[in-house]
Amino acid sequence: MKRREFIKLSGFWGAAGVAAPSVFLSGCASKPLPGSGDVTITPTVCDICFWKCAAHVHTENGRPWKIVGNVNDPHSEGRLCTRGTGGNGAYLDRDRLKEPLMRVSDGGKARFEPVSWAKALDVIAERMQSIASKHGNDRIAMLAHGSGGVHFERLLQAFGSHIYAHPSYAQCRGPREIAFALTYGEGVGSPDRTDMANSKCIVLIGSHIGENLHNGQVQILTKALNNGASLITVDPRFSVAASKSEHWLPIRPGTDIALLLAWMNVIINEGLYDHGYVERYTTGFEQLRDHVQPFNPEWAYLETGLKPEQIRKTARLMALHAPATLVHPGRHTTWYGDDTQRVRAIAMLNALLGSWGREGGFYIQENVTIPEYETPPIPKPKHDWKKKVQSQFPLAPSGISQEIIEAAIGDDAQVKGLFVYGTNLPMTIPNISEKLKQAADSLDLVVVVETQPAEVTGYADIILPECTYLERYDALRNAPERIPTLALRMPAYKPRYDSKPGWWMVKQLAERLDLGAYFPWNDYSEVLDWQLKQVGSSLEEMQRIGVKRFPRKTAMYFKPNEKRKFPTPSGKIELYSKMLAGNGFDPMPRYTPPEEAPAGFYRLIYGRGAAHTFGRTTNNPLLFELMPENTVWVNPIAAAEHKLLNGSYIKLKNQDGVVSNKIRVRVTERIAPNAVFMVHGFGHTSKKMRLTQGVGADDASLMINVKVDPISGGTGMRSNFVTFEKVLS
Ligand code: SF4
């Protein structure tokens, strides 16, 4: 089916209207003090990022007032971050999607037309059935990021399609999860099982906690520092975390494996490792000892630019506090294409320090066992879809988003239908726009479920407007962590416009597809009430308290000298990985020097800012006010060389000639002279995101040189270089 033309999101609402809602930022002139009216308090779980802090929504006289942390929630410690307190902006956003939209062709020109829910769902169900009858039931894929994705995943599995990926794997945490699984038999998980509250020494490698405002983690790091923990930060940028550090190691970008090998060299050769732990729990120590011998601090100095005495001093500091030393595993780990090996080196360093399963290192997570609502069993897949879609990554435990898109291109493509839930693919997966267009041209069905008119909606056949997290029930929060808890998200407001919750859309589709038996309830609150009653609570109780704590059933740390079998092939912590060797990969982390920048170019480093969660929040009016645009950090040496003035606008041009939108220069010594830094999530092109469209620059559009990690399939994005172009006024 060759029929798609990417629809730029301009004017597709037509007469449907985008008038500012009456509740939108209506001002505060001569009003009584907030809270003196009729106040209602409703529990929720924040969805502005994926940390999932429990909160209470306060409305006054039926209008939004404020959102505050739930004091019973150990995960958020009763506080929200800046973004979470701005959650009402998502509800109030005048630009949010308002009704189902369908692609129509008008005189050869494609546009979106508002349609009823019944029409939108009928068309989706018909096309799914048509794909099934022509190609089989197992040819529809899903790419998702966010809570409501689980409902669509279940629907597609009941239909017979299991092809599923979260961009949070191949574009973020994938290398970390696979590296720890290869070493310890299990990943770090989310929330991270780091026991920073009890750490005496914390090492952050490119992990900018404090700008990455994962709330509970920031609070715990602050507590640890107040308790006197030593902080070592490795970052070419003087980040917020670096500014709080006892040791800041401004490493040459791309040389982290060299530093990690040198640290292990010192710890092994000076006999500083945890001998008992290594002997009892690990396999492959001798191979590791031999492997690190050439990589002493003097060798590492030439690669990293870090002085040998600084490398030795920090290695000894880590060993001094072990096992209460945490070498943080990081979170966004897709950097240079050797990312699984880099994070494996981090995992191995932690093993030498004996910190996995120990107080102050990594604790053992636990969640609540809640039964599944009774339905017929989901039919087992007839074949392993990963062998067809991503066979070159046999060790990858999860779907790889860019491979699924690739598998949707062409007449004989494996993937024939695609659901996209809550993930703005063009700004999430580097260098994907062209492939996405080709895939959209080949696919028989593209459904996008979104709250806002993000760029990805332009590829859809049908756009389904989901109501925001403040207007719906979702599955219970049951994340594995220190204290098992359940938390409830429930509607604080009725859905605005003609938006609906994801569970409602799925239930309607299931009935059209004769799959209603998998969703045998009328309202999702029935599922929640049933599940809660199985664990001694109820929906009524959770509507009052929002968060319920449960006792732990297992120990949080290893017992002294405990015998332990790890879920690896050997039952030990694998310093030498036979699994990697058997699949043709280096069983030990190997250092490859990074590519050099072309003359006059600077390595592009990106990260988060405290006011936003990627591009998901830049059009949120409350958060936009806090940070309306991003800036590019440029060292004074580079600024002088290119005659750049602080505060002026420039454009960035990458090594392949791709030019960004204009972006303001921030001249600062906080970035290394050979690199630039910008916050991700700006530079939207969707004209329907009226606050943020065209404001700031999009880093993802400059990432043409993508280094795919051969082990995890993660897209390494830090191999791009930019120079500066003047903006003509
Ligand atoms: Fe919400 Fe902030 Fe918690 Fe994320 S860290 S869930 S944005 S309060």
XYZ file of C-alpha atoms and ligand atoms in Angstrom:
737
model
C 0.000 0.000 0.000
C 1.881 3.070 -1.233
C -0.175 5.882 -0.059
C 1.526 7.854 2.601
C 2.685 11.331 2.570
C 3.924 12.621 5.877
C 1.365 15.105 7.117
C 2.940 18.126 8.714
C 0.771 18.949 11.659
C -0.540 22.237 10.401
C -4.206 23.050 10.352
C -5.416 19.471 10.598
C -8.068 20.352 13.101
C -9.748 22.792 10.781
C -13.148 23.665 12.140
C -12.742 21.388 15.141
C -11.355 24.411 16.916
C -8.415 25.018 19.191
C -9.850 27.795 21.294
C -8.089 28.181 24.605
C -9.996 26.308 27.299
C -11.679 28.444 29.905
C -9.577 26.952 32.682
C -6.301 27.708 30.915
C -4.091 29.897 33.038
C -6.977 32.120 33.933
C -4.937 34.357 36.197
C -5.240 35.033 39.901
C -6.552 38.560 40.151
C -8.471 39.305 43.363
C -9.202 35.698 44.217
C -9.529 34.300 47.744
C -6.471 32.496 49.026
C -5.927 29.102 47.390
C -7.529 26.307 49.399
C -10.351 28.355 50.889
C -12.906 26.894 48.473
C -14.294 23.391 48.079
C -11.146 21.244 47.922
C -11.054 17.652 46.655
C -7.946 15.484 47.022
C -7.418 12.551 44.656
C -4.513 10.081 44.633
C -2.459 9.665 41.489
C 0.867 8.343 40.264
C 2.824 10.951 38.337
C 3.353 10.187 34.661
C 5.388 13.224 33.710
C 8.414 10.940 33.741
C 8.745 7.217 34.367
C 9.892 7.353 37.987
C 6.202 7.084 39.022
C 6.030 9.134 42.209
C 2.759 8.840 44.106
C 0.974 12.150 44.574
C -2.251 13.888 45.505
C -4.121 16.130 43.100
C -5.890 19.017 44.812
C -8.789 20.611 42.983
C -10.621 23.619 44.255
C -14.221 24.222 43.228
C -13.677 21.608 40.524
C -10.675 23.429 39.039
C -6.998 22.422 39.109
C -5.137 23.765 42.113
C -1.956 21.833 42.844
C -0.283 18.420 42.849
C 1.836 17.426 45.851
C 3.701 14.275 46.878
C 1.966 11.505 48.840
C 3.722 11.455 52.227
C 3.147 7.700 52.558
C 5.164 6.941 49.448
C 8.669 5.667 50.223
C 9.503 5.880 46.531
C 9.091 9.675 46.360
C 9.593 10.401 50.073
C 6.425 12.495 49.871
C 7.884 15.039 47.483
C 7.635 15.688 43.764
C 10.197 17.160 41.442
C 9.642 20.388 39.524
C 8.084 18.537 36.622
C 5.683 16.520 38.742
C 4.303 19.653 40.381
C 3.667 20.982 36.862
C 1.543 17.953 35.924
C -1.605 20.077 35.664
C -0.028 21.704 32.611
C -0.503 18.434 30.706
C -4.208 18.505 31.575
C -4.591 22.194 30.723
C -2.496 22.179 27.541
C -4.696 23.895 24.944
C -2.828 22.083 22.172
C -3.530 18.529 23.330
C -5.252 16.085 21.005
C -8.998 16.492 21.278
C -10.708 13.852 19.151
C -9.875 10.851 16.971
C -8.380 11.832 13.620
C -8.188 9.821 10.419
C -5.932 10.280 7.406
C -7.952 11.075 4.283
C -6.872 11.961 0.798
C -8.403 15.099 -0.599
C -7.644 15.818 -4.256
C -4.382 13.881 -3.922
C -3.390 15.776 -0.771
C -3.375 13.916 2.547
C -4.858 15.487 5.642
C -6.380 14.435 8.954
C -10.104 14.598 9.484
C -11.923 14.334 12.834
C -13.961 11.119 13.086
C -16.117 9.516 15.761
C -14.609 6.941 18.106
C -16.851 4.294 16.577
C -15.545 5.043 13.079
C -11.877 5.160 14.184
C -12.113 1.869 16.064
C -14.109 0.159 13.279
C -11.420 1.083 10.733
C -8.602 -0.141 12.989
C -10.357 -3.458 13.682
C -11.132 -3.983 9.976
C -7.526 -3.339 8.955
C -6.189 -5.637 11.684
C -8.461 -8.401 10.435
C -7.448 -7.734 6.850
C -3.731 -8.000 7.816
C -4.476 -11.253 9.667
C -6.320 -12.804 6.729
C -3.663 -11.768 4.167
C -0.479 -12.312 6.197
C -1.311 -13.918 9.557
C -2.239 -12.697 13.040
C 1.365 -12.280 14.119
C 2.333 -9.363 11.889
C 1.365 -6.319 13.971
C 4.020 -4.618 16.090
C 3.914 -2.143 18.913
C 6.378 0.540 20.033
C 5.475 1.991 23.396
C 6.696 4.094 26.293
C 4.337 4.709 29.173
C 1.761 3.183 31.466
C -1.157 2.618 29.083
C 0.980 0.617 26.648
C 0.342 -2.559 28.660
C -3.327 -2.590 27.610
C -2.448 -2.419 23.915
C 0.299 -5.011 24.351
C -2.242 -7.403 25.860
C -4.688 -6.771 23.029
C -2.069 -7.485 20.376
C -0.912 -10.622 22.185
C -4.501 -11.882 22.417
C -4.753 -11.181 18.678
C -1.586 -13.253 18.091
C 1.082 -10.539 17.643
C 3.930 -10.355 20.149
C 6.330 -7.968 18.360
C 6.933 -5.280 20.953
C 9.660 -2.810 21.917
C 10.140 0.082 24.298
C 12.566 2.729 23.001
C 13.716 2.900 26.622
C 15.650 -0.301 25.814
C 17.660 0.376 22.618
C 17.757 4.142 23.103
C 18.484 4.185 26.819
C 18.847 1.441 29.427
C 19.412 -1.588 27.193
C 23.215 -1.910 27.469
C 22.965 -1.537 31.246
C 20.347 -4.238 31.647
C 22.126 -6.744 29.423
C 25.569 -5.989 30.942
C 24.368 -6.604 34.485
C 22.375 -9.658 33.373
C 25.516 -11.104 31.745
C 27.462 -10.510 34.957
C 24.958 -11.125 37.781
C 22.153 -12.949 35.947
C 19.721 -10.070 36.409
C 19.470 -6.465 35.362
C 19.415 -3.334 37.503
C 15.710 -2.718 36.829
C 13.698 0.446 37.306
C 13.720 2.063 39.788
C 17.451 1.423 40.053
C 18.272 -0.905 42.952
C 21.059 1.373 44.157
C 21.421 1.616 47.934
C 22.820 5.153 47.913
C 21.106 5.976 51.197
C 23.708 3.764 52.897
C 26.662 4.340 50.555
C 29.879 5.767 51.917
C 31.328 6.305 48.464
C 29.362 6.927 45.248
C 30.837 6.983 41.763
C 28.859 8.595 38.932
C 30.105 7.984 35.408
C 28.294 10.306 33.004
C 25.258 10.055 35.232
C 24.011 13.540 35.948
C 21.693 12.985 38.886
C 20.368 16.393 39.856
C 19.731 17.427 36.265
C 18.161 14.038 35.687
C 15.560 14.645 38.366
C 14.523 11.109 39.158
C 13.083 12.349 42.358
C 13.713 9.613 44.925
C 17.238 9.129 43.631
C 18.097 12.833 43.911
C 16.778 12.977 47.467
C 18.746 9.880 48.457
C 21.956 11.190 46.883
C 21.476 14.423 48.823
C 20.985 12.475 52.050
C 24.076 10.373 51.389
C 26.152 13.516 50.841
C 24.742 15.080 54.015
C 25.785 11.889 55.815
C 29.338 12.436 54.620
C 29.527 10.046 51.643
C 32.342 10.719 49.194
C 31.197 11.489 45.657
C 33.394 10.838 42.627
C 31.983 12.190 39.364
C 33.396 11.299 35.968
C 32.064 13.716 33.370
C 33.584 15.978 30.704
C 31.027 18.509 31.905
C 31.007 20.245 35.285
C 27.513 18.962 35.997
C 25.456 19.695 39.106
C 26.658 16.365 40.527
C 30.273 17.276 39.679
C 29.855 20.487 41.646
C 28.968 18.464 44.763
C 31.857 16.030 44.352
C 34.952 15.360 46.385
C 36.609 14.329 43.105
C 35.580 15.565 39.670
C 37.291 13.672 36.871
C 36.826 15.689 33.643
C 37.447 12.743 31.365
C 38.116 12.968 27.637
C 34.770 11.945 26.090
C 34.558 8.329 24.946
C 37.409 6.980 27.098
C 35.429 5.663 30.076
C 36.398 2.014 29.476
C 40.083 3.017 29.735
C 39.424 4.560 33.163
C 37.419 1.543 34.343
C 40.184 -0.858 33.266
C 42.779 1.278 35.068
C 40.693 1.390 38.252
C 40.401 -2.416 38.176
C 44.153 -2.643 37.512
C 44.871 -0.653 40.694
C 42.307 -2.466 42.836
C 43.552 -5.907 41.778
C 47.294 -5.186 41.764
C 47.222 -3.427 45.131
C 45.153 -6.299 46.569
C 42.293 -3.925 47.442
C 39.446 -6.093 46.172
C 37.076 -8.004 48.445
C 38.927 -11.338 48.495
C 36.206 -13.307 50.298
C 33.408 -12.042 48.058
C 35.390 -12.609 44.869
C 36.348 -16.126 45.923
C 32.868 -17.086 47.133
C 30.723 -15.577 44.407
C 32.654 -14.941 41.178
C 34.151 -16.897 38.330
C 36.799 -15.628 35.916
C 38.868 -13.555 38.358
C 42.176 -14.860 36.970
C 41.199 -13.937 33.414
C 40.171 -10.471 34.608
C 43.439 -10.032 36.535
C 45.436 -10.963 33.423
C 43.245 -8.850 31.155
C 43.752 -5.586 33.084
C 47.535 -5.873 33.503
C 48.491 -3.608 30.552
C 46.031 -0.927 31.599
C 47.772 0.893 34.420
C 46.977 4.535 35.319
C 49.939 5.803 33.263
C 48.470 4.126 30.173
C 45.003 5.456 31.022
C 46.373 9.003 31.416
C 47.241 9.117 27.720
C 43.702 8.068 26.800
C 41.536 9.788 29.377
C 43.577 12.886 30.190
C 43.187 12.018 33.898
C 46.345 12.119 35.983
C 47.644 8.729 37.222
C 47.650 9.876 40.852
C 44.005 10.930 40.540
C 43.096 7.508 39.133
C 44.982 5.727 41.957
C 43.579 7.997 44.670
C 39.961 7.473 43.588
C 40.433 3.698 43.202
C 41.783 3.526 46.769
C 38.920 5.664 48.049
C 36.397 3.252 46.510
C 38.176 0.286 48.087
C 38.414 2.026 51.460
C 34.616 2.263 51.746
C 33.761 -1.066 50.081
C 31.377 -2.800 50.145
C 29.435 0.406 50.872
C 30.757 1.800 47.595
C 28.377 2.151 44.704
C 29.730 2.542 41.198
C 26.438 3.741 39.772
C 25.298 1.761 36.718
C 23.956 4.894 34.977
C 20.644 5.008 33.170
C 20.952 6.412 29.653
C 23.810 4.189 28.521
C 23.685 4.212 24.691
C 26.765 6.302 23.928
C 29.522 4.929 21.700
C 28.461 1.493 20.450
C 30.656 -0.411 22.934
C 28.175 0.335 25.671
C 27.443 -3.177 26.937
C 31.165 -3.652 27.444
C 31.496 -0.317 29.267
C 28.635 -1.121 31.629
C 29.982 -4.635 32.095
C 33.223 -3.052 33.283
C 31.129 -1.077 35.804
C 29.381 -4.293 36.888
C 32.743 -6.060 37.284
C 34.250 -3.175 39.277
C 31.286 -3.402 41.658
C 31.913 -7.162 41.974
C 35.564 -6.545 42.932
C 34.330 -4.123 45.595
C 31.770 -6.692 46.771
C 28.900 -4.232 46.506
C 26.197 -6.277 44.717
C 23.738 -7.452 47.381
C 25.501 -5.468 50.111
C 24.448 -2.480 52.200
C 25.500 0.752 50.507
C 25.890 -1.006 47.138
C 22.981 -2.708 45.388
C 20.043 -3.959 47.444
C 17.737 -6.874 46.569
C 14.425 -5.590 45.212
C 11.013 -6.880 46.111
C 7.500 -6.075 44.951
C 3.996 -7.243 45.840
C 2.665 -10.464 44.331
C -0.688 -9.534 42.822
C -2.648 -12.079 40.806
C -3.750 -11.512 37.231
C -7.464 -10.871 36.665
C -8.968 -14.130 35.474
C -9.189 -14.420 31.673
C -8.443 -17.180 29.146
C -4.667 -17.697 28.798
C -3.028 -15.561 26.104
C -2.169 -17.864 23.171
C 1.558 -18.670 23.038
C 3.392 -17.229 20.015
C 3.816 -19.803 17.237
C 7.409 -18.753 16.581
C 10.105 -16.552 18.045
C 9.531 -13.203 16.309
C 12.960 -11.965 17.407
C 14.587 -14.516 15.100
C 12.778 -12.892 12.166
C 13.056 -9.264 13.194
C 16.357 -8.892 15.106
C 18.291 -12.101 14.563
C 21.670 -10.303 14.553
C 21.212 -9.500 18.264
C 20.654 -12.950 19.788
C 21.562 -11.805 23.309
C 19.123 -8.874 23.353
C 16.428 -9.675 25.911
C 13.992 -7.060 24.570
C 12.604 -5.742 21.319
C 14.833 -3.270 19.477
C 12.764 -0.371 18.168
C 14.845 0.549 15.118
C 14.932 -3.108 14.021
C 11.136 -3.319 14.215
C 10.840 -0.204 12.045
C 13.333 -1.721 9.584
C 11.233 -4.909 9.530
C 8.222 -2.850 8.409
C 9.828 -1.587 5.176
C 9.019 -3.137 1.789
C 6.292 -5.230 0.178
C 7.524 -8.459 1.765
C 8.092 -6.899 5.201
C 7.543 -8.993 8.306
C 5.633 -6.210 10.084
C 2.392 -5.122 8.395
C 0.708 -3.068 11.095
C 2.133 -0.777 13.776
C 0.756 0.696 16.990
C 2.774 3.526 18.548
C 1.913 4.419 22.129
C 3.290 7.487 23.913
C 6.640 7.680 22.144
C 7.590 10.426 19.710
C 9.758 8.235 17.484
C 11.389 10.913 15.245
C 12.880 12.676 18.272
C 13.580 9.467 20.197
C 15.376 7.134 17.784
C 18.387 8.780 16.130
C 18.438 9.085 12.340
C 15.091 7.329 11.958
C 12.834 9.804 10.111
C 13.589 8.535 6.591
C 13.145 4.893 7.629
C 9.957 5.784 9.435
C 8.597 7.345 6.249
C 9.510 4.226 4.262
C 7.908 1.992 6.887
C 4.765 4.128 6.958
C 4.609 3.821 3.154
C 4.765 0.034 3.370
C 2.510 -0.601 6.365
C -1.192 -1.407 6.012
C -2.023 0.228 9.322
C -0.347 2.814 11.568
C -2.153 3.765 14.787
C -0.701 6.443 17.066
C -2.045 6.771 20.614
C -0.948 10.111 22.069
C -1.996 12.955 24.327
C -0.311 15.691 22.300
C 0.146 16.392 18.584
C 3.761 15.249 18.590
C 5.649 14.757 15.308
C 4.976 10.998 15.271
C 1.263 11.606 14.706
C 2.133 12.790 11.188
C 2.871 9.157 10.184
C -0.459 7.780 11.395
C -3.534 6.482 9.600
C -5.510 6.939 12.771
C -4.647 9.111 15.766
C -6.328 8.118 19.036
C -6.290 10.914 21.655
C -5.592 9.470 25.078
C -6.630 11.462 28.120
C -3.782 12.430 30.453
C -2.780 10.454 33.539
C -4.827 12.884 35.642
C -8.016 11.735 33.920
C -7.759 7.945 34.033
C -7.193 4.737 35.931
C -4.087 2.727 35.037
C -2.518 -0.495 36.270
C -1.330 -0.381 39.892
C 2.216 0.813 40.459
C 4.003 -2.242 41.765
C 7.662 -1.511 41.091
C 10.243 -3.758 42.741
C 12.210 -1.779 45.289
C 13.300 -1.454 48.917
C 9.828 -1.443 50.481
C 7.096 -3.259 48.508
C 4.247 -0.830 47.838
C 1.197 -0.509 45.664
C 0.109 2.921 44.434
C -3.108 3.946 42.711
C -3.622 6.283 39.792
C -7.250 7.346 39.438
C -9.047 10.144 37.623
C -8.832 13.537 39.323
C -10.733 15.092 36.420
C -13.158 13.905 33.773
C -11.369 13.469 30.427
C -11.317 16.770 28.575
C -12.617 17.075 25.027
C -13.253 13.700 23.414
C -10.146 11.983 24.805
C -10.371 8.500 26.366
C -8.243 6.222 28.531
C -6.131 3.570 26.775
C -7.944 0.730 28.586
C -11.265 1.953 27.163
C -9.893 2.014 23.596
C -8.512 -1.506 24.004
C -11.773 -2.872 25.411
C -13.703 -1.399 22.449
C -11.233 -2.821 19.952
C -11.268 -6.228 21.660
C -15.027 -6.431 21.271
C -14.767 -5.629 17.570
C -12.089 -8.315 17.170
C -14.032 -10.976 19.063
C -11.445 -10.871 21.861
C -13.783 -9.552 24.562
C -13.104 -12.605 26.768
C -9.615 -11.202 27.448
C -11.141 -8.008 28.827
C -14.178 -9.302 30.769
C -14.908 -6.147 32.723
C -16.875 -2.993 32.023
C -14.531 -0.547 33.643
C -10.850 -0.960 34.515
C -11.597 0.007 38.127
C -13.201 -3.475 38.480
C -9.809 -5.087 37.736
C -8.074 -2.855 40.275
C -10.663 -3.549 42.977
C -10.424 -7.323 42.389
C -6.614 -7.301 42.465
C -6.486 -5.143 45.584
C -8.915 -7.442 47.388
C -6.598 -10.396 46.677
C -3.864 -8.669 48.709
C -6.045 -7.479 51.567
C -6.895 -3.996 50.348
C -9.626 -2.578 48.108
C -10.174 0.186 45.620
C -12.095 2.083 48.263
C -9.124 1.956 50.640
C -6.640 2.964 47.947
C -8.858 5.844 46.833
C -8.411 7.162 50.380
C -4.720 6.469 50.948
C -3.195 6.233 47.461
C -0.188 4.176 48.622
C -0.083 0.999 50.682
C 3.078 -0.553 52.076
C 3.542 -4.309 52.438
C 6.062 -6.205 54.575
C 9.171 -7.592 52.863
C 9.359 -11.354 52.600
C 13.041 -11.559 51.707
C 16.253 -10.030 53.075
C 17.416 -6.803 51.461
C 21.117 -7.819 51.459
C 23.199 -10.997 51.335
C 23.828 -12.489 54.776
C 27.493 -12.685 55.882
C 29.200 -15.629 54.150
C 25.882 -16.699 52.673
C 26.056 -19.342 49.966
C 24.311 -17.987 46.944
C 23.488 -19.194 43.468
C 23.272 -16.420 40.905
C 20.920 -16.783 37.914
C 23.844 -16.989 35.456
C 24.819 -20.133 33.495
C 27.626 -20.834 36.022
C 25.579 -19.856 39.088
C 28.372 -17.335 39.876
C 28.986 -13.668 39.143
C 30.617 -13.962 35.725
C 33.705 -11.776 35.422
C 34.628 -13.814 32.371
C 31.539 -14.284 30.200
C 31.354 -17.568 28.328
C 28.055 -16.353 26.920
C 29.801 -13.405 25.241
C 32.715 -15.553 24.055
C 30.319 -18.183 22.692
C 28.521 -15.549 20.659
C 31.715 -14.144 19.171
C 32.056 -11.135 21.462
C 34.922 -10.132 23.739
C 34.424 -11.915 27.052
C 36.287 -9.017 28.729
C 35.691 -5.285 28.172
C 38.003 -4.022 25.458
C 38.877 -0.365 25.028
C 38.619 1.226 21.590
C 39.753 4.859 21.312
C 36.914 7.155 20.233
C 36.780 8.766 16.807
C 38.498 12.129 16.650
C 36.490 15.218 15.800
C 37.142 16.760 12.364
C 39.031 20.074 12.599
C 36.786 22.860 13.861
C 34.126 20.392 15.115
C 33.121 19.544 18.689
C 31.670 16.352 20.150
C 27.929 16.693 20.717
C 26.948 15.677 24.247
C 23.330 15.848 25.329
C 21.411 15.256 28.532
C 18.435 16.240 30.591
C 17.323 19.475 32.198
C 15.503 19.691 35.508
C 12.318 21.234 34.089
C 11.517 18.745 31.331
C 11.192 15.081 30.438
C 12.523 15.004 26.882
C 10.081 16.473 24.339
C 7.092 15.126 26.291
C 6.846 18.254 28.410
C 8.219 21.159 26.392
C 4.682 22.200 25.365
C 3.357 21.900 28.931
C 2.538 25.571 29.655
C 3.627 25.393 33.298
C 6.972 23.763 32.504
C 7.510 25.863 29.380
C 7.490 28.911 31.635
C 10.307 27.402 33.685
C 12.480 26.483 30.700
C 11.217 27.657 27.317
C 14.297 26.757 25.253
C 17.552 24.880 25.408
C 21.010 26.375 25.013
C 24.255 25.001 23.664
C 27.098 25.029 26.146
C 30.361 26.145 24.523
C 33.742 26.443 26.235
C 35.227 29.990 26.161
C 38.182 28.727 24.081
C 35.862 27.401 21.359
C 33.636 30.474 21.666
C 36.626 32.763 21.113
C 37.821 30.699 18.163
C 34.416 30.959 16.463
C 33.661 34.493 17.723
C 30.500 33.354 19.519
C 28.865 35.710 21.975
C 27.141 34.483 25.100
C 23.360 34.646 24.580
C 23.528 34.966 20.793
C 21.740 32.546 18.481
C 23.634 30.176 16.201
C 22.849 27.008 14.278
C 24.726 23.753 14.730
C 25.985 21.875 11.667
C 27.010 18.244 12.063
C 29.764 16.295 10.298
C 27.299 15.294 7.551
C 26.118 18.827 6.875
C 22.806 18.547 8.749
C 21.915 21.940 10.220
C 19.826 22.440 13.362
C 17.246 25.004 14.256
C 18.701 28.101 15.895
C 19.851 27.746 19.489
C 21.180 30.199 22.027
C 24.874 30.029 23.022
C 25.854 29.619 26.641
C 29.569 30.275 27.015
C 30.786 28.356 30.054
C 33.887 26.719 31.402
C 31.649 23.914 32.675
C 32.049 22.086 29.342
C 35.338 20.694 27.989
C 36.950 22.717 25.155
C 36.482 19.855 22.658
C 32.757 19.238 23.286
C 29.397 21.031 23.386
C 26.353 20.140 25.462
C 22.624 20.641 25.007
C 19.444 19.490 26.741
C 17.423 16.982 24.716
C 13.744 17.458 23.788
C 13.604 20.867 22.092
C 13.301 21.940 18.458
C 9.834 20.483 17.810
C 8.592 20.891 14.233
C 4.921 20.111 14.896
C 3.073 23.366 14.309
C 0.250 22.216 16.543
C 2.548 22.334 19.572
C 2.273 26.055 19.532
C 4.381 26.943 22.543
C 7.400 24.847 21.714
C 7.393 24.539 17.913
C 10.581 25.968 16.451
C 12.001 26.849 19.865
C 15.507 25.569 20.592
C 17.323 22.847 18.672
C 16.776 19.095 18.371
C 19.896 17.054 19.167
C 18.382 13.851 17.694
C 18.233 15.405 14.209
C 22.030 15.892 14.353
C 22.749 12.258 15.263
C 23.429 10.804 11.848
C 26.497 8.815 12.904
C 24.856 6.128 15.048
C 27.118 3.418 16.501
C 24.951 0.396 17.152
C 26.152 -1.786 20.018
C 26.581 -5.270 18.492
C 25.604 -6.952 21.773
C 22.528 -5.037 22.913
C 21.400 -3.342 19.690
C 21.494 0.005 21.539
C 21.982 3.090 19.378
C 25.217 4.840 20.425
C 24.561 8.545 19.890
C 27.704 10.315 21.111
C 29.727 9.895 17.939
C 28.483 13.057 16.326
C 30.331 16.335 15.978
C 29.070 19.824 15.324
C 30.398 23.182 14.333
C 28.691 26.553 14.398
C 26.837 28.540 11.767
C 25.978 32.167 12.289
C 22.298 33.066 12.175
C 21.644 35.942 9.795
C 19.382 38.435 11.488
Fe 6.845 12.955 38.333
Fe 9.201 14.058 38.932
Fe 8.468 11.786 40.069
Fe 9.112 11.872 37.490
S 10.500 12.239 39.228
S 7.394 10.791 38.367
S 8.279 13.868 36.905
S 7.501 13.795 40.326
